[in-house]
Short mmCIF file of C-alpha atoms in Angstrom, two decimals:
data_model
loop_
_atom_site.label_atom_id
_atom_site.label_comp_id
_atom_site.label_asym_id
_atom_site.label_seq_id
_atom_site.Cartn_x
_atom_site.Cartn_y
_atom_site.Cartn_z
CA UNK D 1 -12.84 41.37 4.05
CA UNK D 2 -11.96 42.23 7.85
CA UNK D 3 -9.53 45.27 8.21
CA UNK D 4 -6.45 45.05 10.07
CA UNK D 5 -6.30 46.85 13.35
CA UNK D 6 -4.32 49.52 12.00
CA UNK D 7 -6.83 50.10 9.43
CA UNK D 8 -9.14 51.94 11.33
CA UNK D 9 -7.43 53.72 13.96
CA UNK D 10 -10.80 55.71 15.21
CA UNK D 11 -13.33 54.77 16.99
CA UNK D 12 -16.63 54.55 15.35
CA UNK D 13 -18.10 57.13 17.11
CA UNK D 14 -15.26 59.15 16.56
CA UNK D 15 -15.43 58.77 12.79
CA UNK D 16 -19.18 59.35 12.23
CA UNK D 17 -19.44 63.19 12.21
CA UNK D 18 -16.69 63.51 9.45
CA UNK D 19 -18.96 60.63 7.14
CA UNK D 20 -20.24 63.12 4.50
CA UNK D 21 -20.86 60.84 1.37
CA UNK D 22 -21.83 57.49 0.78
CA UNK D 23 -21.27 55.50 -2.85
CA UNK D 24 -22.48 52.06 -3.51
CA UNK D 25 -19.28 49.41 -5.50
CA UNK D 26 -19.57 46.49 -6.47
CA UNK D 27 -18.36 45.08 -3.57
CA UNK D 28 -20.44 47.02 -0.80
CA UNK D 29 -21.26 50.90 0.37
CA UNK D 30 -18.47 53.44 1.08
CA UNK D 31 -18.39 56.51 3.10
CA UNK D 32 -16.22 59.51 2.65
CA UNK D 33 -14.10 62.19 5.00
CA UNK D 34 -14.84 65.45 3.93
CA UNK D 35 -12.24 67.80 3.10
CA UNK D 36 -12.78 71.49 2.91
CA UNK D 37 -9.30 73.13 4.30
CA UNK D 38 -7.82 74.35 0.98
CA UNK D 39 -10.43 75.65 -1.13
CA UNK D 40 -13.06 73.70 -3.45
CA UNK D 41 -14.19 71.14 -0.54
CA UNK D 42 -13.57 67.41 -1.35
CA UNK D 43 -14.40 63.92 -0.31
CA UNK D 44 -11.99 61.52 0.30
CA UNK D 45 -12.39 57.72 0.51
CA UNK D 46 -9.31 55.77 1.91
CA UNK D 47 -8.03 52.48 2.89
CA UNK D 48 -11.29 50.89 0.11
CA UNK D 49 -10.00 47.10 -0.14
CA UNK D 50 -9.82 46.16 -3.70
CA UNK D 51 -8.49 42.50 -3.05
CA UNK D 52 -8.90 39.69 -1.05
CA UNK D 53 -6.07 39.28 1.81
CA UNK D 54 -2.64 37.80 0.65
CA UNK D 55 -1.07 37.25 3.77
CA UNK D 56 -0.63 33.47 5.42
CA UNK D 57 -1.32 30.68 2.83
CA UNK D 58 -2.09 33.51 0.30
CA UNK D 59 1.39 34.74 0.09
CA UNK D 60 2.33 35.37 -3.33
CA UNK D 61 -0.81 34.46 -4.30
CA UNK D 62 -2.60 36.09 -7.83
CA UNK D 63 -4.67 38.72 -6.34
CA UNK D 64 -8.31 38.29 -6.18
CA UNK D 65 -11.75 41.21 -5.58
CA UNK D 66 -12.20 41.71 -2.21
CA UNK D 67 -15.16 39.90 -0.66
CA UNK D 68 -18.69 41.66 -0.58
CA UNK D 69 -19.51 43.48 2.66
CA UNK D 70 -22.59 44.43 3.96
CA UNK D 71 -23.75 47.41 5.51
CA UNK D 72 -21.11 50.94 4.83
CA UNK D 73 -17.70 50.99 5.07
CA UNK D 74 -16.51 54.13 6.91
CA UNK D 75 -13.97 54.97 4.30
CA UNK D 76 -11.94 57.49 6.42
CA UNK D 77 -8.69 56.23 7.16
CA UNK D 78 -5.28 55.07 4.95
CA UNK D 79 -5.09 51.23 4.78
CA UNK D 80 -1.40 50.15 6.12
CA UNK D 81 1.44 50.38 3.92
CA UNK D 82 2.64 47.25 2.23
CA UNK D 83 5.59 45.52 4.12
CA UNK D 84 8.96 47.20 3.55
CA UNK D 85 12.13 47.97 5.92
CA UNK D 86 13.16 51.51 6.78
CA UNK D 87 15.66 53.15 3.77
CA UNK D 88 18.24 55.90 3.78
CA UNK D 89 17.10 57.37 7.18
CA UNK D 90 13.82 58.73 5.66
CA UNK D 91 11.22 56.42 4.68
CA UNK D 92 9.28 54.20 7.26
CA UNK D 93 8.96 50.24 8.36
CA UNK D 94 5.47 48.66 7.62
CA UNK D 95 4.71 44.59 8.60
CA UNK D 96 0.76 45.47 7.28
CA UNK D 97 0.82 42.32 4.71
CA UNK D 98 -2.82 42.51 3.76
CA UNK D 99 -2.50 46.03 2.30
CA UNK D 100 -4.31 45.94 -1.01
CA UNK D 101 -6.06 49.22 -0.70
CA UNK D 102 -6.76 52.23 -2.62
CA UNK D 103 -7.51 55.87 -2.07
CA UNK D 104 -9.97 58.34 -3.96
CA UNK D 105 -10.27 62.03 -3.73
CA UNK D 106 -13.08 64.04 -5.83
CA UNK D 107 -14.52 68.00 -5.79
CA UNK D 108 -17.86 67.61 -4.11
CA UNK D 109 -19.35 69.81 -6.73
CA UNK D 110 -21.68 68.19 -9.21
CA UNK D 111 -20.18 68.09 -12.92
CA UNK D 112 -20.26 66.32 -15.72
CA UNK D 113 -18.55 62.97 -15.83
CA UNK D 114 -14.81 63.70 -14.58
CA UNK D 115 -11.59 62.73 -16.07
CA UNK D 116 -9.90 60.06 -13.66
CA UNK D 117 -6.05 59.84 -12.73
CA UNK D 118 -4.63 56.90 -11.34
CA UNK D 119 -1.48 57.15 -9.60
CA UNK D 120 1.03 54.59 -8.66
CA UNK D 121 3.54 55.36 -6.18
CA UNK D 122 7.40 55.03 -6.38
CA UNK D 123 9.88 53.41 -4.11
CA UNK D 124 12.42 51.38 -5.99
CA UNK D 125 9.75 48.87 -6.08
CA UNK D 126 10.84 47.84 -2.23
CA UNK D 127 9.20 51.14 -0.48
CA UNK D 128 6.23 53.82 -0.40
CA UNK D 129 2.68 53.72 0.01
CA UNK D 130 -0.11 55.15 -1.17
CA UNK D 131 -1.14 57.22 2.04
CA UNK D 132 2.20 59.50 1.38
CA UNK D 133 0.47 61.18 -1.72
CA UNK D 134 -2.44 63.44 -0.38
CA UNK D 135 -4.50 63.32 -3.47
CA UNK D 136 -6.36 67.09 -2.38
CA UNK D 137 -4.25 69.25 -4.44
CA UNK D 138 -4.69 67.32 -7.66
CA UNK D 139 -8.40 67.07 -7.26
CA UNK D 140 -8.91 70.37 -6.64
CA UNK D 141 -6.08 71.76 -9.02
CA UNK D 142 -7.36 69.62 -12.31
CA UNK D 143 -10.83 69.10 -11.40
CA UNK D 144 -10.42 65.67 -11.50
CA UNK D 145 -11.06 62.02 -9.68
CA UNK D 146 -7.67 61.01 -8.33
CA UNK D 147 -6.68 57.29 -7.17
CA UNK D 148 -4.11 55.95 -5.68
CA UNK D 149 -3.10 52.39 -5.10
CA UNK D 150 -1.17 50.07 -2.82
CA UNK D 151 0.45 47.41 -4.54
CA UNK D 152 2.80 44.40 -2.78
CA UNK D 153 6.68 45.39 -2.95
CA UNK D 154 10.20 43.94 -2.58
CA UNK D 155 10.01 40.43 -1.71
CA UNK D 156 6.21 40.27 -1.52
CA UNK D 157 5.14 41.80 -4.96
CA UNK D 158 8.64 41.67 -7.24
CA UNK D 159 10.52 38.87 -6.85
CA UNK D 160 9.45 35.79 -8.74
CA UNK D 161 6.98 33.93 -6.05
CA UNK D 162 8.13 29.87 -5.08
CA UNK D 163 6.62 27.21 -7.29
CA UNK D 164 3.38 25.83 -5.94
CA UNK D 165 2.09 29.23 -5.18
CA UNK D 166 -1.11 30.73 -8.07
CA UNK D 167 1.47 33.96 -8.39
CA UNK D 168 4.39 31.38 -9.71
CA UNK D 169 5.90 33.33 -12.88
CA UNK D 170 3.85 36.55 -12.51
CA UNK D 171 5.00 39.56 -11.06
CA UNK D 172 2.57 40.29 -8.48
CA UNK D 173 3.17 43.75 -7.77
CA UNK D 174 1.73 44.52 -11.05
CA UNK D 175 -0.62 42.22 -11.00
CA UNK D 176 -2.35 43.91 -7.94
CA UNK D 177 -1.94 47.39 -10.18
CA UNK D 178 -4.03 45.63 -12.74
CA UNK D 179 -6.77 43.94 -10.27
CA UNK D 180 -6.93 47.95 -8.97
CA UNK D 181 -7.04 49.35 -12.78
CA UNK D 182 -9.84 47.05 -13.00
CA UNK D 183 -11.40 48.12 -9.90
CA UNK D 184 -11.74 51.68 -10.96
CA UNK D 185 -12.52 50.82 -14.43
CA UNK D 186 -15.48 48.83 -13.15
CA UNK D 187 -16.68 51.86 -10.46
CA UNK D 188 -15.37 54.77 -10.88
CA UNK D 189 -18.88 56.26 -12.42
CA UNK D 190 -20.59 55.52 -9.45
CA UNK D 191 -18.30 58.56 -8.08
CA UNK D 192 -18.56 60.60 -10.77
CA UNK D 193 -16.18 59.49 -12.58
CA UNK D 194 -15.49 58.80 -16.74
CA UNK D 195 -14.91 55.23 -17.38
CA UNK D 196 -13.59 55.85 -20.95
CA UNK D 197 -11.24 58.96 -19.55
CA UNK D 198 -8.93 57.37 -17.40
CA UNK D 199 -5.06 58.55 -17.22
CA UNK D 200 -2.47 56.22 -15.91
CA UNK D 201 0.47 57.98 -14.01
CA UNK D 202 3.47 57.14 -12.03
CA UNK D 203 7.09 58.55 -10.89
CA UNK D 204 9.96 56.61 -10.55
CA UNK D 205 9.09 52.70 -10.05
CA UNK D 206 5.61 53.65 -10.11
CA UNK D 207 6.52 55.38 -13.82
CA UNK D 208 8.66 52.14 -14.50
CA UNK D 209 5.27 50.07 -13.65
CA UNK D 210 3.01 52.38 -16.05
CA UNK D 211 5.71 51.17 -18.83
CA UNK D 212 4.89 47.74 -17.93
CA UNK D 213 1.23 48.35 -18.28
CA UNK D 214 1.86 49.63 -21.70
CA UNK D 215 3.76 46.71 -22.99
CA UNK D 216 0.91 44.35 -22.46
CA UNK D 217 -1.89 46.03 -24.76
CA UNK D 218 -3.54 42.68 -24.90
CA UNK D 219 -4.08 42.88 -20.82
CA UNK D 220 -4.38 46.62 -20.59
CA UNK D 221 -6.12 47.98 -23.40
CA UNK D 222 -9.78 49.89 -22.62
CA UNK D 223 -8.05 50.12 -18.79
CA UNK D 224 -6.37 53.84 -19.29
CA UNK D 225 -6.47 55.86 -22.22
CA UNK D 226 -3.54 58.19 -21.55
CA UNK D 227 -0.24 57.82 -19.81
CA UNK D 228 1.94 59.99 -17.22
CA UNK D 229 5.60 58.58 -17.14
CA UNK D 230 7.53 60.69 -14.68
CA UNK D 231 11.45 59.57 -14.30
CA UNK D 232 11.35 56.49 -15.83
CA UNK D 233 12.84 54.78 -19.08
CA UNK D 234 10.41 52.62 -20.61
CA UNK D 235 12.98 50.85 -22.33
CA UNK D 236 14.93 49.68 -19.67
CA UNK D 237 16.52 46.28 -19.75
CA UNK D 238 15.16 43.87 -17.12
CA UNK D 239 15.82 40.67 -15.96
CA UNK D 240 13.99 37.53 -17.85
CA UNK D 241 11.73 35.17 -15.57
CA UNK D 242 14.38 32.68 -15.60
CA UNK D 243 17.05 35.04 -14.09
CA UNK D 244 14.49 36.83 -11.73
CA UNK D 245 14.14 32.73 -10.74
CA UNK D 246 17.56 32.34 -9.94
CA UNK D 247 17.51 35.56 -8.00
CA UNK D 248 14.24 34.83 -5.72
CA UNK D 249 16.81 31.18 -4.98
CA UNK D 250 19.13 33.12 -3.70
CA UNK D 251 16.87 35.11 -1.72
CA UNK D 252 15.01 31.79 -0.34
CA UNK D 253 18.80 30.71 0.58
CA UNK D 254 19.66 33.76 2.42
CA UNK D 255 16.01 33.26 4.45
CA UNK D 256 17.20 30.00 5.25
CA UNK D 257 15.17 28.12 2.79
CA UNK D 258 17.37 26.81 0.54
CA UNK D 259 15.28 23.69 -1.06
CA UNK D 260 13.23 24.33 -3.97
CA UNK D 261 10.80 21.59 -3.17
CA UNK D 262 9.90 22.66 0.14
CA UNK D 263 10.70 26.88 -0.57
CA UNK D 264 7.16 27.89 -0.31
CA UNK D 265 6.47 26.11 3.16
CA UNK D 266 9.29 27.77 4.72
CA UNK D 267 9.07 31.31 3.44
CA UNK D 268 5.35 31.43 4.54
CA UNK D 269 6.33 31.38 7.77
CA UNK D 270 9.02 33.72 8.11
CA UNK D 271 8.28 37.50 9.50
CA UNK D 272 8.13 39.98 6.79
CA UNK D 273 11.12 42.17 8.00
CA UNK D 274 13.48 38.77 8.00
CA UNK D 275 12.19 37.89 4.50
CA UNK D 276 13.15 41.52 3.54
CA UNK D 277 16.30 41.40 4.93
CA UNK D 278 16.81 38.36 3.04
CA UNK D 279 16.31 40.24 -0.09
CA UNK D 280 18.29 43.04 0.71
CA UNK D 281 21.09 40.58 1.16
CA UNK D 282 20.91 38.96 -1.63
CA UNK D 283 20.43 42.15 -3.66
CA UNK D 284 24.07 43.20 -2.82
CA UNK D 285 23.21 46.88 -3.08
CA UNK D 286 21.91 46.67 -6.37
CA UNK D 287 19.12 49.52 -6.69
CA UNK D 288 16.66 48.00 -9.04
CA UNK D 289 16.92 44.62 -7.79
CA UNK D 290 13.39 44.17 -7.41
CA UNK D 291 12.28 45.80 -10.89
CA UNK D 292 10.02 43.87 -13.16
CA UNK D 293 11.17 40.90 -14.88
CA UNK D 294 10.27 40.03 -18.56
CA UNK D 295 9.07 37.21 -20.51
CA UNK D 296 6.01 36.21 -17.95
CA UNK D 297 2.01 36.74 -18.15
CA UNK D 298 2.34 40.06 -17.53
CA UNK D 299 5.35 41.66 -19.28
CA UNK D 300 5.38 39.17 -21.95
CA UNK D 301 8.36 41.42 -23.94
CA UNK D 302 11.58 42.43 -23.54
CA UNK D 303 11.37 46.45 -23.10
CA UNK D 304 13.40 47.56 -25.79
CA UNK D 305 12.30 45.36 -28.45
CA UNK D 306 8.64 46.10 -27.80
CA UNK D 307 9.20 49.90 -28.26
CA UNK D 308 11.17 49.59 -31.52
CA UNK D 309 8.56 47.08 -32.84
CA UNK D 310 5.41 49.43 -31.62
CA UNK D 311 4.24 46.65 -29.74
CA UNK D 312 2.64 48.47 -26.96
CA UNK D 313 -0.58 50.11 -25.85
CA UNK D 314 -0.67 53.09 -28.61
CA UNK D 315 -1.96 55.95 -26.13
CA UNK D 316 -0.93 59.66 -25.67
CA UNK D 317 1.73 60.15 -23.06
CA UNK D 318 3.23 62.79 -20.87
CA UNK D 319 7.18 62.16 -20.52
CA UNK D 320 8.87 63.70 -17.68
CA UNK D 321 11.90 63.57 -15.78
CA UNK D 322 13.59 66.04 -13.24
CA UNK D 323 17.09 68.23 -14.45
CA UNK D 324 19.41 66.19 -11.69
CA UNK D 325 18.19 62.91 -11.31
CA UNK D 326 20.72 61.29 -9.85
CA UNK D 327 22.24 63.73 -7.35
CA UNK D 328 19.97 62.28 -5.24
CA UNK D 329 21.67 59.68 -4.75
CA UNK D 330 25.41 61.08 -4.61
CA UNK D 331 23.31 63.21 -1.60
CA UNK D 332 22.57 59.80 -0.15
CA UNK D 333 26.11 58.33 -0.36
CA UNK D 334 27.70 61.88 0.97
CA UNK D 335 25.14 61.60 4.08
CA UNK D 336 26.18 58.31 4.87
CA UNK D 337 29.83 58.80 5.32
CA UNK D 338 31.22 59.02 1.28
CA UNK D 339 33.87 62.00 0.50
CA UNK D 340 33.25 63.17 -3.44
CA UNK D 341 36.30 65.31 -4.14
CA UNK D 342 38.83 66.67 -6.77
CA UNK D 343 40.73 63.24 -6.16
CA UNK D 344 38.15 61.08 -5.45
CA UNK D 345 36.18 61.79 -8.50
CA UNK D 346 38.04 60.27 -11.17
CA UNK D 347 37.83 56.69 -9.39
CA UNK D 348 34.07 57.04 -8.84
CA UNK D 349 33.83 57.84 -12.43
CA UNK D 350 35.66 54.76 -12.84
CA UNK D 351 34.23 52.31 -10.76
CA UNK D 352 30.74 53.35 -12.86
CA UNK D 353 32.07 53.28 -16.42
CA UNK D 354 34.98 50.78 -16.34
CA UNK D 355 37.09 50.95 -19.74
CA UNK D 356 34.85 53.88 -20.96
CA UNK D 357 36.19 55.99 -18.16
CA UNK D 358 38.64 58.19 -19.84
CA UNK D 359 36.32 59.10 -22.20
CA UNK D 360 33.66 60.19 -19.76
CA UNK D 361 36.10 61.74 -18.14
CA UNK D 362 37.11 64.12 -21.08
CA UNK D 363 33.42 64.72 -21.62
CA UNK D 364 32.15 65.54 -17.82
CA UNK D 365 35.61 67.31 -16.51
CA UNK D 366 35.55 68.92 -13.09
CA UNK D 367 34.03 73.09 -13.62
CA UNK D 368 35.62 75.96 -11.87
CA UNK D 369 33.35 76.40 -8.81
CA UNK D 370 30.95 73.30 -8.97
CA UNK D 371 31.57 70.45 -6.21
CA UNK D 372 32.87 67.23 -7.59
CA UNK D 373 29.73 65.96 -6.03
CA UNK D 374 27.46 67.75 -8.24
CA UNK D 375 29.47 67.02 -11.34
CA UNK D 376 29.68 63.39 -10.66
CA UNK D 377 25.58 63.21 -9.73
CA UNK D 378 24.80 65.26 -13.19
CA UNK D 379 26.96 62.62 -15.08
CA UNK D 380 25.30 60.02 -13.58
CA UNK D 381 21.89 61.56 -14.26
CA UNK D 382 22.82 61.67 -17.97
CA UNK D 383 23.58 57.99 -18.67
CA UNK D 384 24.41 54.91 -16.38
CA UNK D 385 24.80 51.38 -17.96
CA UNK D 386 21.32 50.03 -17.53
CA UNK D 387 19.68 52.11 -14.93
CA UNK D 388 16.41 53.89 -16.20
CA UNK D 389 16.21 56.97 -14.31
CA UNK D 390 18.79 58.87 -16.59
CA UNK D 391 17.90 61.36 -19.12
CA UNK D 392 19.36 59.60 -22.41
CA UNK D 393 17.28 56.88 -21.65
CA UNK D 394 14.31 58.32 -20.65
CA UNK D 395 14.74 60.55 -23.76
CA UNK D 396 15.46 57.33 -26.03
CA UNK D 397 11.82 56.12 -24.46
CA UNK D 398 10.16 59.22 -25.34
CA UNK D 399 11.60 58.90 -28.95
CA UNK D 400 10.55 55.45 -29.73
CA UNK D 401 7.12 56.02 -28.17
CA UNK D 402 6.63 59.11 -30.44
CA UNK D 403 6.69 56.72 -33.77
CA UNK D 404 3.84 55.40 -32.66
CA UNK D 405 1.70 57.65 -30.42
CA UNK D 406 1.24 61.60 -29.26
CA UNK D 407 4.32 62.04 -26.66
CA UNK D 408 4.78 65.58 -24.91
CA UNK D 409 8.36 65.85 -22.87
CA UNK D 410 8.70 68.06 -20.21
CA UNK D 411 11.54 68.47 -17.38
CA UNK D 412 11.10 69.71 -13.47
CA UNK D 413 13.93 71.77 -13.21
CA UNK D 414 13.22 74.13 -10.50
CA UNK D 415 16.54 74.08 -8.39
CA UNK D 416 15.20 76.51 -5.88
CA UNK D 417 12.98 74.26 -4.73
CA UNK D 418 13.43 72.26 -1.21
CA UNK D 419 14.83 68.72 -1.88
CA UNK D 420 16.15 67.69 1.69
CA UNK D 421 13.33 67.02 3.80
CA UNK D 422 11.25 66.15 0.39
CA UNK D 423 13.39 62.87 -1.42
CA UNK D 424 16.44 63.23 1.21
CA UNK D 425 16.81 63.79 5.17
CA UNK D 426 17.18 67.32 6.11
CA UNK D 427 20.65 66.54 7.95
CA UNK D 428 23.51 66.14 7.76
CA UNK D 429 23.83 68.88 4.88
CA UNK D 430 25.26 67.27 1.80
CA UNK D 431 27.26 70.07 1.41
CA UNK D 432 26.54 70.77 -2.16
CA UNK D 433 23.87 72.06 -4.74
CA UNK D 434 21.49 68.99 -4.65
CA UNK D 435 19.27 71.01 -7.56
CA UNK D 436 16.10 69.11 -9.03
CA UNK D 437 16.86 66.00 -8.06
CA UNK D 438 14.66 62.88 -8.09
CA UNK D 439 11.38 62.53 -6.71
CA UNK D 440 11.95 66.67 -5.99
CA UNK D 441 8.95 67.48 -8.29
CA UNK D 442 6.53 65.54 -5.54
CA UNK D 443 6.32 68.02 -3.53
CA UNK D 444 4.65 70.22 -6.54
CA UNK D 445 1.92 67.68 -7.30
CA UNK D 446 1.61 66.85 -3.39
CA UNK D 447 2.22 69.69 -1.02
CA UNK D 448 4.67 68.41 1.99
CA UNK D 449 5.37 65.20 0.20
CA UNK D 450 8.04 63.72 2.98
CA UNK D 451 8.50 60.22 2.07
CA UNK D 452 6.84 59.71 5.64
CA UNK D 453 3.72 59.66 7.09
CA UNK D 454 4.62 63.42 8.90
CA UNK D 455 4.38 64.79 5.77
CA UNK D 456 6.92 67.50 6.73
CA UNK D 457 8.51 68.86 3.56
CA UNK D 458 9.06 72.70 3.61
CA UNK D 459 6.43 74.67 2.28
CA UNK D 460 7.02 76.19 -1.65
CA UNK D 461 8.29 79.79 -1.98
CA UNK D 462 5.70 82.08 -3.56
CA UNK D 463 7.96 81.35 -7.21
CA UNK D 464 8.06 77.56 -7.01
CA UNK D 465 4.30 77.56 -6.19
CA UNK D 466 3.95 79.26 -9.18
CA UNK D 467 5.48 77.00 -10.99
CA UNK D 468 3.76 74.17 -9.19
CA UNK D 469 0.33 75.44 -10.04
CA UNK D 470 1.41 75.49 -13.85
CA UNK D 471 2.38 72.04 -13.66
CA UNK D 472 -0.74 71.17 -11.89
CA UNK D 473 -2.85 72.73 -14.89
CA UNK D 474 -0.93 71.20 -17.25
CA UNK D 475 -1.86 67.71 -15.86
CA UNK D 476 -4.89 68.78 -15.83
CA UNK D 477 -4.83 69.78 -19.57
CA UNK D 478 -3.35 66.63 -20.73
CA UNK D 479 -6.28 64.75 -18.69
CA UNK D 480 -8.33 66.38 -20.88
CA UNK D 481 -6.87 65.86 -24.48
CA UNK D 482 -4.30 68.88 -24.46
CA UNK D 483 -0.95 68.78 -23.56
CA UNK D 484 -0.54 72.46 -21.33
CA UNK D 485 -2.55 75.48 -21.38
CA UNK D 486 -0.24 77.45 -23.48
CA UNK D 487 0.78 76.56 -26.64
CA UNK D 488 3.41 73.32 -27.11
CA UNK D 489 6.09 74.31 -29.41
CA UNK D 490 6.93 71.91 -32.25
CA UNK D 491 7.86 68.62 -30.80
CA UNK D 492 11.05 67.20 -32.01
CA UNK D 493 12.96 63.86 -30.28
CA UNK D 494 15.29 64.98 -27.97
CA UNK D 495 13.18 68.59 -27.33
CA UNK D 496 11.34 68.97 -24.01
CA UNK D 497 9.78 71.49 -22.01
CA UNK D 498 11.54 73.09 -19.18
CA UNK D 499 9.96 74.30 -16.43
CA UNK D 500 11.71 76.25 -13.99
CA UNK D 501 11.18 79.46 -12.08
CA UNK D 502 10.43 82.26 -14.50
CA UNK D 503 9.06 81.39 -18.16
CA UNK D 504 8.51 77.78 -19.52
CA UNK D 505 10.94 76.89 -22.27
CA UNK D 506 12.13 74.38 -24.95
CA UNK D 507 15.51 73.00 -24.93
CA UNK D 508 17.11 70.54 -26.63
CA UNK D 509 17.87 67.82 -23.82
CA UNK D 510 19.59 65.16 -26.31
CA UNK D 511 22.03 67.35 -26.84
CA UNK D 512 22.48 69.37 -23.64
CA UNK D 513 22.96 65.64 -22.15
CA UNK D 514 25.24 64.33 -24.84
CA UNK D 515 22.99 61.63 -25.79
CA UNK D 516 24.69 60.99 -29.09
CA UNK D 517 27.94 60.30 -26.87
CA UNK D 518 26.25 57.93 -24.90
CA UNK D 519 24.60 56.39 -27.80
CA UNK D 520 28.12 55.75 -29.37
CA UNK D 521 29.22 54.39 -26.63
CA UNK D 522 26.67 52.17 -25.19
CA UNK D 523 24.60 51.16 -28.28
CA UNK D 524 23.10 48.30 -26.72
CA UNK D 525 20.60 50.29 -24.83
CA UNK D 526 19.63 52.67 -27.66
CA UNK D 527 17.96 51.76 -30.87
CA UNK D 528 19.33 52.23 -34.25
CA UNK D 529 16.00 53.63 -35.62
CA UNK D 530 16.41 57.20 -36.81
CA UNK D 531 14.53 60.19 -35.12
CA UNK D 532 11.12 61.13 -36.58
#
């Protein structure tokens, strides 16, 4: 393996003083970076290659383990983000195809085998990078070994690969993640981790990825032992492989490669950003155009049917979401110039819910003193057809999982913590209360997370920081087999623990978010099984 020029930006002379601990992995030795600021001393290993290059002739290939190296790899700088376009005026562009690296952070103090958390980043399957999620706080707060992973995105990782490639028929982004998981299983003991106590966690597209790994027990059994799903519904309907291949053909046509017989020869020569732009045109604004597809070796079953039948990996699950998920996307629209007013609100509802809009409007009328954009965002948060980051679908997933395995449900509801500068640009001002939007909780887990390499999100207030500490302690307890440091109340199918400033408390989220109404109107997205 030969790192790219962007992977190691500092000269060796500047790196050497910071190289504090060397660990021998199966492919070669790595030397980590000492991190002392913030409390417990840590060591961080960054940019470790877990896979061979996937550019050029290897574009859309199945991931292969990284070739062994000699000497000591100075693992002190993050590998480049996988190819992506800048989005929402917030995230950053990358063209680095040889991006399959992982990062590890752990306390330097001696301990018996520590639990391991493997974190999969979000980004709608088209963006994000492991380097944006600094692992120090979780490693300290949980006294655990924390791993983050880069994986191929968008047209490179979640489009059906062209015929003639080794990845044809596979969801390559998920294949990348599984190779990284196998790397962790094989090597984490050398870092002091327990290979028999690995928790797989993710948020948004990362959480949906966790769902996909749960759905393939034949392939993933033993690779992880607990799961944290943050803002994703495991039962979300997905494209089948034949449907994904039709979409891939549209992308190829947009890229100027319409002939299926020669598509790979044509596509492999095209610049990453040109391919990404072709994918964007083919998606036509569909938020989850590059979600995984089913009916293939890596996701063999339809998701909702697998949940109903119990055909998934039966491990304990911490199932979470935010109180105001979809207000984020309303905020993006408003920042882009959309006007959400009392006059336009009914038309916006009709555009989403069609012939059911009158019933929806009766259930979600505008409220005195509430901005129409808040009402629309709360409505969209409760349920949107086929969108997996809505309350009722996430609660339904938890209900179906719980029939076969322990499930603990929680909600991030800190409406006082910053969202602007975390998951949405600071300016322009949206003009309404965003609340606890999709991905706002990331600042509680990864301080100053801003979706950019600047790590410039506002600091939390003392009250929000106290809540963040409780959330980290809850995750730490879950890693060790307990749901929270406190007594978790009796679990009912629609009940969640609401984490907000002040005492945490159980709420009946199924009732609050009108899930019986949504189930009656959209039965195809729910199971007919009664709660247990």
